[in-house]
CSV table of C-alpha atoms in Angstrom, one decimal:
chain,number,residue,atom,x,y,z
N,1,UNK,CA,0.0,0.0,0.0
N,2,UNK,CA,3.2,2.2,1.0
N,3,UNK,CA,4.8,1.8,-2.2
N,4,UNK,CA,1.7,2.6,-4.3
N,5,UNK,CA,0.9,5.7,-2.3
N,6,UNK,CA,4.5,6.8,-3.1
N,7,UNK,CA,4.3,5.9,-6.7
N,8,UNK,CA,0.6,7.7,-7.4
N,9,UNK,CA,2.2,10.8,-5.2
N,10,UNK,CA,5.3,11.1,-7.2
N,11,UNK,CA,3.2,10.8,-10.7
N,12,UNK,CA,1.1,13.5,-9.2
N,13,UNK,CA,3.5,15.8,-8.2
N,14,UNK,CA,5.2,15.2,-11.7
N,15,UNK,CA,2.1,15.5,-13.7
N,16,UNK,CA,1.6,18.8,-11.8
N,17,UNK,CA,4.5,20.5,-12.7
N,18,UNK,CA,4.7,19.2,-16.0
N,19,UNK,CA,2.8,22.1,-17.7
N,20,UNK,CA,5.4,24.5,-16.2
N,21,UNK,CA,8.3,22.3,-17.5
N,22,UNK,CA,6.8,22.4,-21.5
N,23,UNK,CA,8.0,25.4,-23.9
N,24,UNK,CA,4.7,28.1,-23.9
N,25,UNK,CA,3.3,26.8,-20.3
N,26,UNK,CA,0.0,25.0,-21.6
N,27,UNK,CA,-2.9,25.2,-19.1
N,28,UNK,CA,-5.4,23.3,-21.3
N,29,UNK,CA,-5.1,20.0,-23.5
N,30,UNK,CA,-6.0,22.6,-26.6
N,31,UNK,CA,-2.9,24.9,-25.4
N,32,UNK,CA,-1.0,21.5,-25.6
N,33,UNK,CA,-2.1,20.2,-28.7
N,34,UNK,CA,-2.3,23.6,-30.5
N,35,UNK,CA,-6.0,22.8,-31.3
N,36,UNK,CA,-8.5,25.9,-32.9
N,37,UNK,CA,-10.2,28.2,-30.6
N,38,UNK,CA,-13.4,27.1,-30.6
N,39,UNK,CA,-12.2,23.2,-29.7
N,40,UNK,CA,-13.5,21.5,-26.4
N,41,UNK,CA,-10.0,20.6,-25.4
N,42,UNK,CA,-9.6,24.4,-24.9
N,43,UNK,CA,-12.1,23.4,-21.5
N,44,UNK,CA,-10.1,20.5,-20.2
N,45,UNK,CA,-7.7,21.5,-17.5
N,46,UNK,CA,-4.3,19.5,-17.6
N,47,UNK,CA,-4.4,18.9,-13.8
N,48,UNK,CA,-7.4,16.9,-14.6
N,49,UNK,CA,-5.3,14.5,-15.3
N,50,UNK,CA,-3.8,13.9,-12.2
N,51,UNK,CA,-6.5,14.9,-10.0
N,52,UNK,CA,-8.1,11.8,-11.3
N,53,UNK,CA,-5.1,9.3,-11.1
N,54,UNK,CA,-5.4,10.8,-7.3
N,55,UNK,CA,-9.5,9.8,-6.8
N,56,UNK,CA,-9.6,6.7,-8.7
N,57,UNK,CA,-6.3,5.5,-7.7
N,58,UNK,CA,-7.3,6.2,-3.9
N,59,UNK,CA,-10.6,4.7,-4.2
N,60,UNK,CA,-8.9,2.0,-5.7
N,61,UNK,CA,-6.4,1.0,-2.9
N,62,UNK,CA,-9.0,1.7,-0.4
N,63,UNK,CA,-11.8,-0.6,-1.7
N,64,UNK,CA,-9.2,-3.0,-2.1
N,65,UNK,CA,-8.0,-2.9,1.7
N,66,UNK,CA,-11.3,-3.1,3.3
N,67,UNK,CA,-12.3,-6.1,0.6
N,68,UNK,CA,-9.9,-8.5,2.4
N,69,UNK,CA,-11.9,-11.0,4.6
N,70,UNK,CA,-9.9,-9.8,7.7
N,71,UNK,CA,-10.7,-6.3,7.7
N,72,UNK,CA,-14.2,-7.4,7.0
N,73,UNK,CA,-14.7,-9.8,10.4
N,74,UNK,CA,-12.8,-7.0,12.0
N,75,UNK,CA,-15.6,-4.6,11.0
N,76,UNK,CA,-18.6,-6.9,11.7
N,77,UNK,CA,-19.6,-7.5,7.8
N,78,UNK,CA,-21.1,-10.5,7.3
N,79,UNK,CA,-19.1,-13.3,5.7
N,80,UNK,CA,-20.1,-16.2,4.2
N,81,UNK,CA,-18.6,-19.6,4.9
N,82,UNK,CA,-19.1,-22.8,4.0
N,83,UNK,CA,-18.8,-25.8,6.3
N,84,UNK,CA,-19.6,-29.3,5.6
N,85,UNK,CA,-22.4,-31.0,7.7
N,86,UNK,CA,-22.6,-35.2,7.7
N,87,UNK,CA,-25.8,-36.4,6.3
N,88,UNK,CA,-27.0,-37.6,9.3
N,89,UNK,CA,-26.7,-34.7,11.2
N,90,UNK,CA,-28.3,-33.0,8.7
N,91,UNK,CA,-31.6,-34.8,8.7
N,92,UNK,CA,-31.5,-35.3,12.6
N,93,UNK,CA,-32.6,-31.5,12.9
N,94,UNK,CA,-35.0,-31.4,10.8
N,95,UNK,CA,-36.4,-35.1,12.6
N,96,UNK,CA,-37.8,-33.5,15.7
């Protein structure tokens, strides 16, 4: 989980600065791609891009730590197990 966080952090903090690092400081993905004024990629922030490597990627590690079967006992969701039952004890409870 560590090692993730520090990998999505630095990406982030790369991705951030990379619009300052390119010639002509592009703020949009129309600035970067030279695209006409009236194009929709003139609307479409480059920190978008990073913002949502930062959500989904968080979302991501968290659903995946509170999936695992320990952290779910821990915090009193329901598990399923299976558990074999001999035959005849089986039909004794339903015989009285």
């Amino acid at each position: 989980g560590i090692l993730t966080a520090i990998v999505l952090h630095g990406m982030f903090n790369f991705l951030v600065t990379l619009p300052d690092l390119l010639p002509g400081h592009p703020r949009t993905l129309g600035d970067l791609f030279g695209s006409a004024a009236g194009s929709p990629l003139n609307y479409v922030a480059l920190l978008i891009i990073p913002s949502l490597f930062y959500v989904v990627g968080g979302f991501w590690i968290l659903s995946i730590l509170f999936y695992k079967k320990e952290n779910m006992k821990e915090r009193g969701v329901l598990v399923e197990t299976n558990t074999y039952v001999p035959e005849d004890r089986f039909f004794a409870a339903y015989a009285q």
